[in-house]
């Protein structure tokens, strides 16, 4: 229920900002996709929404989806459609992300963690969630999230 309320609030705010000439929707889109971990988590969610809320089974399945998705939409969130492999690399530690494949979602929303930095910076690693958030976590929380225990 919380996810639906938050989505509704975001839509109202977006509508008000656009309608009042305040905030450019492209700026809001860019803000929600400011780095690769956020882009990956959000695109994972897009995959789910187009596959009956089933998460991709593998990196190959997610990449195939992205390679066939609208290039303009990828560009709008900061992804070069000709360099999909770069999306799978952390800008902070330069290493490939660890991804929890097969995580289910639902139309009501999910806050499941799906994208993880491998090494991170200064002992902390970023985690990307399906609810359009990411955050830096300590090792113990990272392990719990990676194991699928919130």
mmCIF file of N, CA and C in Angstrom:
data_model
loop_
_atom_site.group_PDB
_atom_site.id
_atom_site.type_symbol
_atom_site.label_atom_id
_atom_site.label_comp_id
_atom_site.label_asym_id
_atom_site.label_seq_id
_atom_site.Cartn_x
_atom_site.Cartn_y
_atom_site.Cartn_z
ATOM 1 N N UNK A 1 0.824 -1.188 0.000
ATOM 2 C CA UNK A 1 0.000 0.000 0.000
ATOM 3 C C UNK A 1 0.869 1.253 0.000
ATOM 4 N N UNK A 2 1.968 1.215 0.799
ATOM 5 C CA UNK A 2 2.863 2.354 0.877
ATOM 6 C C UNK A 2 3.439 2.692 -0.497
ATOM 7 N N UNK A 3 3.825 1.652 -1.260
ATOM 8 C CA UNK A 3 4.403 1.873 -2.581
ATOM 9 C C UNK A 3 3.407 2.566 -3.507
ATOM 10 N N UNK A 4 2.156 2.134 -3.464
ATOM 11 C CA UNK A 4 1.140 2.716 -4.323
ATOM 12 C C UNK A 4 0.908 4.178 -3.951
ATOM 13 N N UNK A 5 0.872 4.474 -2.654
ATOM 14 C CA UNK A 5 0.678 5.848 -2.192
ATOM 15 C C UNK A 5 1.839 6.727 -2.630
ATOM 16 N N UNK A 6 3.061 6.187 -2.516
ATOM 17 C CA UNK A 6 4.230 6.958 -2.920
ATOM 18 C C UNK A 6 4.223 7.225 -4.424
ATOM 19 N N UNK A 7 3.857 6.221 -5.207
ATOM 20 C CA UNK A 7 3.769 6.397 -6.651
ATOM 21 C C UNK A 7 2.725 7.448 -6.996
ATOM 22 N N UNK A 8 1.583 7.394 -6.349
ATOM 23 C CA UNK A 8 0.517 8.364 -6.582
ATOM 24 C C UNK A 8 1.001 9.771 -6.261
ATOM 25 N N UNK A 9 1.696 9.929 -5.125
ATOM 26 C CA UNK A 9 2.218 11.227 -4.738
ATOM 27 C C UNK A 9 3.230 11.733 -5.766
ATOM 28 N N UNK A 10 4.108 10.849 -6.219
ATOM 29 C CA UNK A 10 5.103 11.236 -7.236
ATOM 30 C C UNK A 10 4.432 11.689 -8.524
ATOM 31 N N UNK A 11 3.394 10.980 -8.928
ATOM 32 C CA UNK A 11 2.684 11.359 -10.149
ATOM 33 C C UNK A 11 2.004 12.718 -10.005
ATOM 34 N N UNK A 12 1.421 12.969 -8.847
ATOM 35 C CA UNK A 12 0.787 14.271 -8.608
ATOM 36 C C UNK A 12 1.833 15.380 -8.647
ATOM 37 N N UNK A 13 2.959 15.155 -7.949
ATOM 38 C CA UNK A 13 4.012 16.162 -7.936
ATOM 39 C C UNK A 13 4.584 16.386 -9.327
ATOM 40 N N UNK A 14 4.791 15.309 -10.058
ATOM 41 C CA UNK A 14 5.295 15.424 -11.421
ATOM 42 C C UNK A 14 4.304 16.180 -12.291
ATOM 43 N N UNK A 15 3.036 15.832 -12.172
ATOM 44 C CA UNK A 15 2.006 16.523 -12.948
ATOM 45 C C UNK A 15 1.943 17.991 -12.608
ATOM 46 N N UNK A 16 2.038 18.314 -11.327
ATOM 47 C CA UNK A 16 2.011 19.710 -10.904
ATOM 48 C C UNK A 16 3.221 20.471 -11.391
ATOM 49 N N UNK A 17 4.370 19.848 -11.300
ATOM 50 C CA UNK A 17 5.594 20.517 -11.737
ATOM 51 C C UNK A 17 5.590 20.758 -13.232
ATOM 52 N N UNK A 18 5.140 19.777 -13.982
ATOM 53 C CA UNK A 18 5.087 19.919 -15.437
ATOM 54 C C UNK A 18 4.006 20.930 -15.818
ATOM 55 N N UNK A 19 2.846 20.808 -15.190
ATOM 56 C CA UNK A 19 1.726 21.685 -15.503
ATOM 57 C C UNK A 19 2.001 23.132 -15.153
ATOM 58 N N UNK A 20 2.803 23.359 -14.137
ATOM 59 C CA UNK A 20 3.098 24.719 -13.704
ATOM 60 C C UNK A 20 4.351 25.273 -14.368
ATOM 61 N N UNK A 21 4.927 24.502 -15.231
ATOM 62 C CA UNK A 21 6.125 24.963 -15.918
ATOM 63 C C UNK A 21 7.356 24.976 -15.019
ATOM 64 N N UNK A 22 7.299 24.276 -13.884
ATOM 65 C CA UNK A 22 8.393 24.298 -12.917
ATOM 66 C C UNK A 22 9.534 23.380 -13.287
ATOM 67 N N UNK A 23 9.367 22.097 -13.110
ATOM 68 C CA UNK A 23 10.441 21.132 -13.279
ATOM 69 C C UNK A 23 10.275 20.391 -14.595
ATOM 70 N N UNK A 24 11.382 20.258 -15.297
ATOM 71 C CA UNK A 24 11.382 19.510 -16.549
ATOM 72 C C UNK A 24 11.352 18.018 -16.218
ATOM 73 N N UNK A 25 10.402 17.254 -16.795
ATOM 74 C CA UNK A 25 10.339 15.818 -16.519
ATOM 75 C C UNK A 25 11.650 15.099 -16.836
ATOM 76 N N UNK A 26 12.388 15.588 -17.816
ATOM 77 C CA UNK A 26 13.681 14.966 -18.137
ATOM 78 C C UNK A 26 14.660 15.126 -16.983
ATOM 79 N N UNK A 27 14.570 16.250 -16.273
ATOM 80 C CA UNK A 27 15.433 16.445 -15.114
ATOM 81 C C UNK A 27 15.085 15.463 -14.013
ATOM 82 N N UNK A 28 13.794 15.239 -13.791
ATOM 83 C CA UNK A 28 13.364 14.272 -12.778
ATOM 84 C C UNK A 28 13.808 12.864 -13.148
ATOM 85 N N UNK A 29 13.704 12.536 -14.425
ATOM 86 C CA UNK A 29 14.126 11.223 -14.901
ATOM 87 C C UNK A 29 15.630 11.050 -14.717
ATOM 88 N N UNK A 30 16.384 12.079 -15.053
ATOM 89 C CA UNK A 30 17.839 12.026 -14.894
ATOM 90 C C UNK A 30 18.221 11.892 -13.425
ATOM 91 N N UNK A 31 17.492 12.594 -12.535
ATOM 92 C CA UNK A 31 17.788 12.528 -11.107
ATOM 93 C C UNK A 31 17.549 11.126 -10.545
ATOM 94 N N UNK A 32 16.509 10.449 -11.032
ATOM 95 C CA UNK A 32 16.197 9.093 -10.562
ATOM 96 C C UNK A 32 17.139 8.055 -11.157
ATOM 97 N N UNK A 33 17.964 8.467 -12.118
ATOM 98 C CA UNK A 33 18.891 7.566 -12.797
ATOM 99 C C UNK A 33 20.269 8.217 -12.894
ATOM 100 N N UNK A 34 20.772 8.687 -11.763
ATOM 101 C CA UNK A 34 21.999 9.475 -11.778
ATOM 102 C C UNK A 34 23.273 8.644 -11.851
ATOM 103 N N UNK A 35 23.160 7.326 -11.654
ATOM 104 C CA UNK A 35 24.341 6.478 -11.731
ATOM 105 C C UNK A 35 23.923 5.080 -12.197
ATOM 106 N N UNK A 36 24.894 4.260 -12.505
ATOM 107 C CA UNK A 36 24.597 2.939 -13.077
ATOM 108 C C UNK A 36 23.811 2.033 -12.142
ATOM 109 N N UNK A 37 24.051 2.113 -10.839
ATOM 110 C CA UNK A 37 23.324 1.216 -9.941
ATOM 111 C C UNK A 37 21.828 1.560 -9.930
ATOM 112 N N UNK A 38 21.511 2.857 -9.975
ATOM 113 C CA UNK A 38 20.108 3.270 -10.045
ATOM 114 C C UNK A 38 19.503 2.890 -11.395
ATOM 115 N N UNK A 39 20.254 3.112 -12.460
ATOM 116 C CA UNK A 39 19.759 2.745 -13.794
ATOM 117 C C UNK A 39 19.482 1.248 -13.871
ATOM 118 N N UNK A 40 20.418 0.454 -13.358
ATOM 119 C CA UNK A 40 20.250 -1.008 -13.394
ATOM 120 C C UNK A 40 19.004 -1.442 -12.625
ATOM 121 N N UNK A 41 18.832 -0.942 -11.407
ATOM 122 C CA UNK A 41 17.678 -1.331 -10.595
ATOM 123 C C UNK A 41 16.384 -0.896 -11.266
ATOM 124 N N UNK A 42 16.371 0.296 -11.835
ATOM 125 C CA UNK A 42 15.159 0.786 -12.489
ATOM 126 C C UNK A 42 14.853 0.001 -13.768
ATOM 127 N N UNK A 43 15.874 -0.357 -14.516
ATOM 128 C CA UNK A 43 15.656 -1.152 -15.728
ATOM 129 C C UNK A 43 15.266 -2.589 -15.388
ATOM 130 N N UNK A 44 15.747 -3.101 -14.287
ATOM 131 C CA UNK A 44 15.315 -4.406 -13.790
ATOM 132 C C UNK A 44 13.806 -4.360 -13.557
ATOM 133 N N UNK A 45 13.347 -3.261 -12.940
ATOM 134 C CA UNK A 45 11.920 -3.073 -12.690
ATOM 135 C C UNK A 45 11.139 -2.972 -13.997
ATOM 136 N N UNK A 46 11.690 -2.287 -14.985
ATOM 137 C CA UNK A 46 11.034 -2.192 -16.296
ATOM 138 C C UNK A 46 10.902 -3.591 -16.900
ATOM 139 N N UNK A 47 11.975 -4.378 -16.809
ATOM 140 C CA UNK A 47 11.915 -5.757 -17.299
ATOM 141 C C UNK A 47 10.757 -6.487 -16.637
ATOM 142 N N UNK A 48 10.681 -6.397 -15.297
ATOM 143 C CA UNK A 48 9.607 -7.071 -14.567
ATOM 144 C C UNK A 48 8.235 -6.636 -15.062
ATOM 145 N N UNK A 49 8.057 -5.342 -15.247
ATOM 146 C CA UNK A 49 6.741 -4.830 -15.645
ATOM 147 C C UNK A 49 6.306 -5.348 -17.008
ATOM 148 N N UNK A 50 7.250 -5.762 -17.824
ATOM 149 C CA UNK A 50 6.923 -6.273 -19.154
ATOM 150 C C UNK A 50 6.953 -7.802 -19.230
ATOM 151 N N UNK A 51 7.218 -8.443 -18.092
ATOM 152 C CA UNK A 51 7.295 -9.905 -18.048
ATOM 153 C C UNK A 51 6.510 -10.462 -16.861
ATOM 154 N N UNK A 52 5.293 -9.964 -16.687
ATOM 155 C CA UNK A 52 4.401 -10.448 -15.620
ATOM 156 C C UNK A 52 5.061 -10.428 -14.245
ATOM 157 N N UNK A 53 5.845 -9.398 -14.000
ATOM 158 C CA UNK A 53 6.496 -9.156 -12.709
ATOM 159 C C UNK A 53 7.500 -10.245 -12.330
ATOM 160 N N UNK A 54 8.033 -10.902 -13.334
ATOM 161 C CA UNK A 54 9.104 -11.876 -13.140
ATOM 162 C C UNK A 54 10.430 -11.171 -13.403
ATOM 163 N N UNK A 55 11.391 -11.385 -12.531
ATOM 164 C CA UNK A 55 12.715 -10.810 -12.746
ATOM 165 C C UNK A 55 13.462 -11.572 -13.823
ATOM 166 N N UNK A 56 14.436 -10.919 -14.457
ATOM 167 C CA UNK A 56 15.227 -11.631 -15.465
ATOM 168 C C UNK A 56 15.942 -12.822 -14.842
ATOM 169 N N UNK A 57 16.054 -13.902 -15.613
ATOM 170 C CA UNK A 57 16.677 -15.128 -15.114
ATOM 171 C C UNK A 57 18.204 -15.049 -15.096
ATOM 172 N N UNK A 58 18.746 -14.162 -15.931
ATOM 173 C CA UNK A 58 20.201 -14.111 -16.064
ATOM 174 C C UNK A 58 20.629 -12.775 -16.648
ATOM 175 N N UNK A 59 21.923 -12.534 -16.599
ATOM 176 C CA UNK A 59 22.478 -11.336 -17.219
ATOM 177 C C UNK A 59 22.178 -11.338 -18.718
ATOM 178 N N UNK A 60 22.293 -12.494 -19.340
ATOM 179 C CA UNK A 60 22.048 -12.592 -20.786
ATOM 180 C C UNK A 60 20.610 -12.197 -21.123
ATOM 181 N N UNK A 61 19.657 -12.637 -20.313
ATOM 182 C CA UNK A 61 18.257 -12.299 -20.577
ATOM 183 C C UNK A 61 18.014 -10.800 -20.398
ATOM 184 N N UNK A 62 18.598 -10.199 -19.352
ATOM 185 C CA UNK A 62 18.431 -8.767 -19.130
ATOM 186 C C UNK A 62 19.094 -7.974 -20.251
ATOM 187 N N UNK A 63 20.288 -8.371 -20.655
ATOM 188 C CA UNK A 63 20.978 -7.661 -21.744
ATOM 189 C C UNK A 63 20.215 -7.786 -23.061
ATOM 190 N N UNK A 64 19.657 -8.948 -23.348
ATOM 191 C CA UNK A 64 18.868 -9.115 -24.575
ATOM 192 C C UNK A 64 17.668 -8.178 -24.563
ATOM 193 N N UNK A 65 17.012 -8.076 -23.424
ATOM 194 C CA UNK A 65 15.878 -7.156 -23.284
ATOM 195 C C UNK A 65 16.318 -5.716 -23.543
ATOM 196 N N UNK A 66 17.416 -5.311 -22.910
ATOM 197 C CA UNK A 66 17.890 -3.935 -23.050
ATOM 198 C C UNK A 66 18.362 -3.639 -24.472
ATOM 199 N N UNK A 67 18.979 -4.612 -25.115
ATOM 200 C CA UNK A 67 19.430 -4.416 -26.500
ATOM 201 C C UNK A 67 18.268 -4.272 -27.469
ATOM 202 N N UNK A 68 17.095 -4.746 -27.079
ATOM 203 C CA UNK A 68 15.911 -4.637 -27.935
ATOM 204 C C UNK A 68 14.928 -3.578 -27.465
ATOM 205 N N UNK A 69 15.276 -2.859 -26.404
ATOM 206 C CA UNK A 69 14.391 -1.832 -25.875
ATOM 207 C C UNK A 69 14.611 -0.538 -26.633
ATOM 208 N N UNK A 70 13.694 0.371 -26.539
ATOM 209 C CA UNK A 70 13.735 1.649 -27.248
ATOM 210 C C UNK A 70 15.032 2.410 -26.927
ATOM 211 N N UNK A 71 15.908 2.617 -27.919
ATOM 212 C CA UNK A 71 17.181 3.305 -27.671
ATOM 213 C C UNK A 71 17.002 4.711 -27.109
ATOM 214 N N UNK A 72 15.967 5.396 -27.526
ATOM 215 C CA UNK A 72 15.741 6.760 -27.033
ATOM 216 C C UNK A 72 15.442 6.744 -25.529
ATOM 217 N N UNK A 73 14.674 5.744 -25.080
ATOM 218 C CA UNK A 73 14.373 5.640 -23.649
ATOM 219 C C UNK A 73 15.642 5.355 -22.855
ATOM 220 N N UNK A 74 16.513 4.522 -23.410
ATOM 221 C CA UNK A 74 17.791 4.264 -22.743
ATOM 222 C C UNK A 74 18.609 5.553 -22.649
ATOM 223 N N UNK A 75 18.687 6.292 -23.742
ATOM 224 C CA UNK A 75 19.440 7.547 -23.749
ATOM 225 C C UNK A 75 18.872 8.539 -22.740
ATOM 226 N N UNK A 76 17.542 8.568 -22.600
ATOM 227 C CA UNK A 76 16.904 9.498 -21.665
ATOM 228 C C UNK A 76 17.303 9.252 -20.215
ATOM 229 N N UNK A 77 17.720 8.035 -19.894
ATOM 230 C CA UNK A 77 18.148 7.769 -18.522
ATOM 231 C C UNK A 77 19.674 7.665 -18.415
ATOM 232 N N UNK A 78 20.371 8.046 -19.474
ATOM 233 C CA UNK A 78 21.823 8.105 -19.416
ATOM 234 C C UNK A 78 22.548 6.854 -19.840
ATOM 235 N N UNK A 79 21.868 5.981 -20.595
ATOM 236 C CA UNK A 79 22.488 4.745 -21.059
ATOM 237 C C UNK A 79 22.749 4.846 -22.555
ATOM 238 N N UNK A 80 23.984 4.564 -22.960
ATOM 239 C CA UNK A 80 24.318 4.503 -24.376
ATOM 240 C C UNK A 80 23.817 3.164 -24.912
ATOM 241 N N UNK A 81 22.822 3.175 -25.829
ATOM 242 C CA UNK A 81 22.277 1.911 -26.327
ATOM 243 C C UNK A 81 23.304 1.046 -27.053
ATOM 244 N N UNK A 82 24.417 1.637 -27.446
ATOM 245 C CA UNK A 82 25.475 0.885 -28.119
ATOM 246 C C UNK A 82 26.547 0.391 -27.148
ATOM 247 N N UNK A 83 26.332 0.644 -25.856
ATOM 248 C CA UNK A 83 27.318 0.241 -24.847
ATOM 249 C C UNK A 83 26.601 -0.305 -23.610
ATOM 250 N N UNK A 84 25.703 -1.236 -23.814
ATOM 251 C CA UNK A 84 24.916 -1.813 -22.718
ATOM 252 C C UNK A 84 25.825 -2.443 -21.660
ATOM 253 N N UNK A 85 26.928 -3.056 -22.072
ATOM 254 C CA UNK A 85 27.826 -3.711 -21.115
ATOM 255 C C UNK A 85 28.343 -2.740 -20.054
ATOM 256 N N UNK A 86 28.542 -1.462 -20.423
ATOM 257 C CA UNK A 86 29.044 -0.462 -19.477
ATOM 258 C C UNK A 86 28.054 -0.201 -18.342
ATOM 259 N N UNK A 87 26.777 -0.411 -18.599
ATOM 260 C CA UNK A 87 25.735 -0.229 -17.592
ATOM 261 C C UNK A 87 25.936 -1.186 -16.417
ATOM 262 N N UNK A 88 26.532 -2.319 -16.673
ATOM 263 C CA UNK A 88 26.700 -3.369 -15.671
ATOM 264 C C UNK A 88 27.960 -3.185 -14.817
ATOM 265 N N UNK A 89 28.600 -2.010 -14.922
ATOM 266 C CA UNK A 89 29.834 -1.706 -14.196
ATOM 267 C C UNK A 89 29.589 -0.543 -13.229
ATOM 268 N N UNK A 90 30.072 -0.697 -12.008
ATOM 269 C CA UNK A 90 29.948 0.367 -11.009
ATOM 270 C C UNK A 90 30.884 1.516 -11.340
ATOM 271 N N UNK A 91 30.364 2.734 -11.269
ATOM 272 C CA UNK A 91 31.190 3.916 -11.464
ATOM 273 C C UNK A 91 32.070 4.215 -10.261
ATOM 274 N N UNK A 92 31.772 3.615 -9.124
ATOM 275 C CA UNK A 92 32.552 3.871 -7.906
ATOM 276 C C UNK A 92 33.745 2.945 -7.782
ATOM 277 N N UNK A 93 33.528 1.645 -7.943
ATOM 278 C CA UNK A 93 34.660 0.718 -7.756
ATOM 279 C C UNK A 93 35.171 0.139 -9.079
ATOM 280 N N UNK A 94 34.486 0.460 -10.191
ATOM 281 C CA UNK A 94 34.943 0.018 -11.504
ATOM 282 C C UNK A 94 34.759 -1.465 -11.774
ATOM 283 N N UNK A 95 34.029 -2.152 -10.913
ATOM 284 C CA UNK A 95 33.830 -3.592 -11.066
ATOM 285 C C UNK A 95 32.414 -3.908 -11.515
ATOM 286 N N UNK A 96 32.234 -5.085 -12.133
ATOM 287 C CA UNK A 96 30.875 -5.490 -12.515
ATOM 288 C C UNK A 96 29.985 -5.633 -11.278
ATOM 289 N N UNK A 97 28.738 -5.236 -11.435
ATOM 290 C CA UNK A 97 27.767 -5.399 -10.356
ATOM 291 C C UNK A 97 27.462 -6.873 -10.135
ATOM 292 N N UNK A 98 27.092 -7.188 -8.912
ATOM 293 C CA UNK A 98 26.473 -8.470 -8.601
ATOM 294 C C UNK A 98 24.972 -8.206 -8.682
ATOM 295 N N UNK A 99 24.247 -9.085 -9.344
ATOM 296 C CA UNK A 99 22.809 -8.883 -9.527
ATOM 297 C C UNK A 99 22.061 -10.114 -9.040
ATOM 298 N N UNK A 100 21.008 -9.895 -8.281
ATOM 299 C CA UNK A 100 20.133 -10.992 -7.852
ATOM 300 C C UNK A 100 19.107 -11.200 -8.966
ATOM 301 N N UNK A 101 19.327 -12.201 -9.770
ATOM 302 C CA UNK A 101 18.407 -12.493 -10.869
ATOM 303 C C UNK A 101 17.233 -13.326 -10.363
ATOM 304 N N UNK A 102 16.100 -13.183 -11.039
ATOM 305 C CA UNK A 102 14.918 -13.960 -10.714
ATOM 306 C C UNK A 102 14.097 -13.416 -9.558
ATOM 307 N N UNK A 103 14.392 -12.216 -9.099
ATOM 308 C CA UNK A 103 13.624 -11.626 -8.000
ATOM 309 C C UNK A 103 12.254 -11.208 -8.533
ATOM 310 N N UNK A 104 11.185 -11.682 -7.910
ATOM 311 C CA UNK A 104 9.854 -11.285 -8.374
ATOM 312 C C UNK A 104 9.497 -9.884 -7.908
ATOM 313 N N UNK A 105 8.649 -9.240 -8.667
ATOM 314 C CA UNK A 105 8.094 -7.946 -8.299
ATOM 315 C C UNK A 105 6.590 -8.053 -8.306
ATOM 316 N N UNK A 106 5.928 -6.929 -8.209
ATOM 317 C CA UNK A 106 4.475 -6.923 -8.356
ATOM 318 C C UNK A 106 4.000 -5.520 -8.667
ATOM 319 N N UNK A 107 2.781 -5.423 -9.117
ATOM 320 C CA UNK A 107 2.232 -4.145 -9.538
ATOM 321 C C UNK A 107 2.139 -3.150 -8.386
ATOM 322 N N UNK A 108 2.094 -3.647 -7.160
ATOM 323 C CA UNK A 108 2.017 -2.777 -5.985
ATOM 324 C C UNK A 108 3.383 -2.171 -5.632
ATOM 325 N N UNK A 109 4.421 -2.660 -6.243
ATOM 326 C CA UNK A 109 5.749 -2.165 -5.962
ATOM 327 C C UNK A 109 6.525 -3.113 -5.069
ATOM 328 N N UNK A 110 7.818 -2.943 -5.069
ATOM 329 C CA UNK A 110 8.696 -3.791 -4.265
ATOM 330 C C UNK A 110 9.892 -2.964 -3.840
ATOM 331 N N UNK A 111 10.423 -3.275 -2.681
ATOM 332 C CA UNK A 111 11.644 -2.615 -2.245
ATOM 333 C C UNK A 111 12.802 -3.616 -2.184
ATOM 334 N N UNK A 112 12.674 -4.682 -2.949
ATOM 335 C CA UNK A 112 13.705 -5.728 -2.952
ATOM 336 C C UNK A 112 15.033 -5.183 -3.472
ATOM 337 N N UNK A 113 16.136 -5.581 -2.833
ATOM 338 C CA UNK A 113 17.452 -5.220 -3.344
ATOM 339 C C UNK A 113 17.809 -6.134 -4.510
ATOM 340 N N UNK A 114 18.317 -5.553 -5.602
ATOM 341 C CA UNK A 114 18.630 -6.372 -6.772
ATOM 342 C C UNK A 114 20.016 -6.132 -7.364
ATOM 343 N N UNK A 115 20.612 -4.964 -7.148
ATOM 344 C CA UNK A 115 21.908 -4.649 -7.753
ATOM 345 C C UNK A 115 22.886 -4.266 -6.633
ATOM 346 N N UNK A 116 24.082 -4.879 -6.668
ATOM 347 C CA UNK A 116 25.046 -4.730 -5.585
ATOM 348 C C UNK A 116 26.439 -4.417 -6.129
ATOM 349 N N UNK A 117 27.094 -3.453 -5.514
ATOM 350 C CA UNK A 117 28.504 -3.240 -5.830
ATOM 351 C C UNK A 117 29.300 -4.435 -5.314
ATOM 352 N N UNK A 118 30.326 -4.816 -6.047
ATOM 353 C CA UNK A 118 31.149 -5.956 -5.654
ATOM 354 C C UNK A 118 32.102 -5.607 -4.517
ATOM 355 N N UNK A 119 32.791 -4.475 -4.622
ATOM 356 C CA UNK A 119 33.794 -4.087 -3.629
ATOM 357 C C UNK A 119 33.397 -2.824 -2.878
ATOM 358 N N UNK A 120 32.922 -1.826 -3.597
ATOM 359 C CA UNK A 120 32.542 -0.565 -2.959
ATOM 360 C C UNK A 120 33.736 0.315 -2.667
ATOM 361 N N UNK A 121 33.517 1.258 -1.738
ATOM 362 C CA UNK A 121 34.537 2.242 -1.403
ATOM 363 C C UNK A 121 34.599 2.376 0.123
ATOM 364 N N UNK A 122 35.802 2.353 0.657
ATOM 365 C CA UNK A 122 36.017 2.533 2.095
ATOM 366 C C UNK A 122 35.183 1.582 2.952
ATOM 367 N N UNK A 123 35.081 0.329 2.509
ATOM 368 C CA UNK A 123 34.380 -0.683 3.290
ATOM 369 C C UNK A 123 32.866 -0.649 3.184
ATOM 370 N N UNK A 124 32.329 0.238 2.371
ATOM 371 C CA UNK A 124 30.877 0.322 2.195
ATOM 372 C C UNK A 124 30.547 0.087 0.728
ATOM 373 N N UNK A 125 29.414 -0.583 0.509
ATOM 374 C CA UNK A 125 29.003 -0.891 -0.862
ATOM 375 C C UNK A 125 27.592 -0.368 -1.113
ATOM 376 N N UNK A 126 27.370 0.064 -2.337
ATOM 377 C CA UNK A 126 26.054 0.544 -2.741
ATOM 378 C C UNK A 126 25.173 -0.636 -3.118
ATOM 379 N N UNK A 127 23.882 -0.490 -2.814
ATOM 380 C CA UNK A 127 22.875 -1.475 -3.187
ATOM 381 C C UNK A 127 21.737 -0.727 -3.852
ATOM 382 N N UNK A 128 21.266 -1.248 -4.985
ATOM 383 C CA UNK A 128 20.133 -0.661 -5.702
ATOM 384 C C UNK A 128 18.878 -1.479 -5.458
ATOM 385 N N UNK A 129 17.790 -0.780 -5.173
ATOM 386 C CA UNK A 129 16.522 -1.408 -4.835
ATOM 387 C C UNK A 129 15.483 -1.157 -5.922
ATOM 388 N N UNK A 130 14.468 -1.996 -5.970
ATOM 389 C CA UNK A 130 13.413 -1.862 -6.983
ATOM 390 C C UNK A 130 12.510 -0.649 -6.757
ATOM 391 N N UNK A 131 12.608 0.002 -5.614
ATOM 392 C CA UNK A 131 11.757 1.155 -5.339
ATOM 393 C C UNK A 131 12.411 2.479 -5.720
ATOM 394 N N UNK A 132 13.324 2.437 -6.674
ATOM 395 C CA UNK A 132 13.999 3.621 -7.206
ATOM 396 C C UNK A 132 14.919 4.285 -6.186
ATOM 397 N N UNK A 133 15.477 3.500 -5.279
ATOM 398 C CA UNK A 133 16.435 4.040 -4.325
ATOM 399 C C UNK A 133 17.713 3.212 -4.370
ATOM 400 N N UNK A 134 18.765 3.804 -3.862
ATOM 401 C CA UNK A 134 20.018 3.093 -3.655
ATOM 402 C C UNK A 134 20.625 3.662 -2.385
ATOM 403 N N UNK A 135 21.425 2.851 -1.722
ATOM 404 C CA UNK A 135 22.086 3.361 -0.529
ATOM 405 C C UNK A 135 23.353 2.566 -0.254
ATOM 406 N N UNK A 136 24.228 3.226 0.458
ATOM 407 C CA UNK A 136 25.491 2.631 0.856
ATOM 408 C C UNK A 136 25.265 1.852 2.142
ATOM 409 N N UNK A 137 25.788 0.614 2.203
ATOM 410 C CA UNK A 137 25.570 -0.226 3.380
ATOM 411 C C UNK A 137 26.882 -0.821 3.876
ATOM 412 N N UNK A 138 26.857 -1.189 5.152
ATOM 413 C CA UNK A 138 27.990 -1.876 5.794
ATOM 414 C C UNK A 138 27.949 -3.357 5.407
ATOM 415 N N UNK A 139 29.025 -4.076 5.705
ATOM 416 C CA UNK A 139 29.177 -5.479 5.296
ATOM 417 C C UNK A 139 28.072 -6.395 5.808
ATOM 418 N N UNK A 140 27.665 -6.258 7.065
ATOM 419 C CA UNK A 140 26.653 -7.165 7.606
ATOM 420 C C UNK A 140 25.299 -6.974 6.931
ATOM 421 N N UNK A 141 24.918 -5.724 6.710
ATOM 422 C CA UNK A 141 23.651 -5.476 6.018
ATOM 423 C C UNK A 141 23.735 -5.926 4.560
ATOM 424 N N UNK A 142 24.861 -5.706 3.934
ATOM 425 C CA UNK A 142 25.076 -6.132 2.553
ATOM 426 C C UNK A 142 24.823 -7.634 2.416
ATOM 427 N N UNK A 143 25.411 -8.406 3.316
ATOM 428 C CA UNK A 143 25.253 -9.866 3.259
ATOM 429 C C UNK A 143 23.793 -10.275 3.445
ATOM 430 N N UNK A 144 23.097 -9.627 4.374
ATOM 431 C CA UNK A 144 21.666 -9.923 4.576
ATOM 432 C C UNK A 144 20.863 -9.609 3.313
ATOM 433 N N UNK A 145 21.134 -8.441 2.720
ATOM 434 C CA UNK A 145 20.401 -8.038 1.520
ATOM 435 C C UNK A 145 20.722 -8.979 0.358
ATOM 436 N N UNK A 146 21.994 -9.331 0.190
ATOM 437 C CA UNK A 146 22.388 -10.235 -0.894
ATOM 438 C C UNK A 146 21.689 -11.588 -0.743
ATOM 439 N N UNK A 147 21.520 -12.031 0.491
ATOM 440 C CA UNK A 147 20.851 -13.304 0.762
ATOM 441 C C UNK A 147 19.326 -13.197 0.631
ATOM 442 N N UNK A 148 18.826 -11.970 0.405
ATOM 443 C CA UNK A 148 17.378 -11.785 0.248
ATOM 444 C C UNK A 148 16.637 -11.644 1.566
ATOM 445 N N UNK A 149 17.385 -11.352 2.626
ATOM 446 C CA UNK A 149 16.758 -11.132 3.939
ATOM 447 C C UNK A 149 16.839 -9.640 4.249
ATOM 448 N N UNK A 150 15.709 -8.988 4.294
ATOM 449 C CA UNK A 150 15.690 -7.532 4.551
ATOM 450 C C UNK A 150 16.083 -7.194 5.965
#
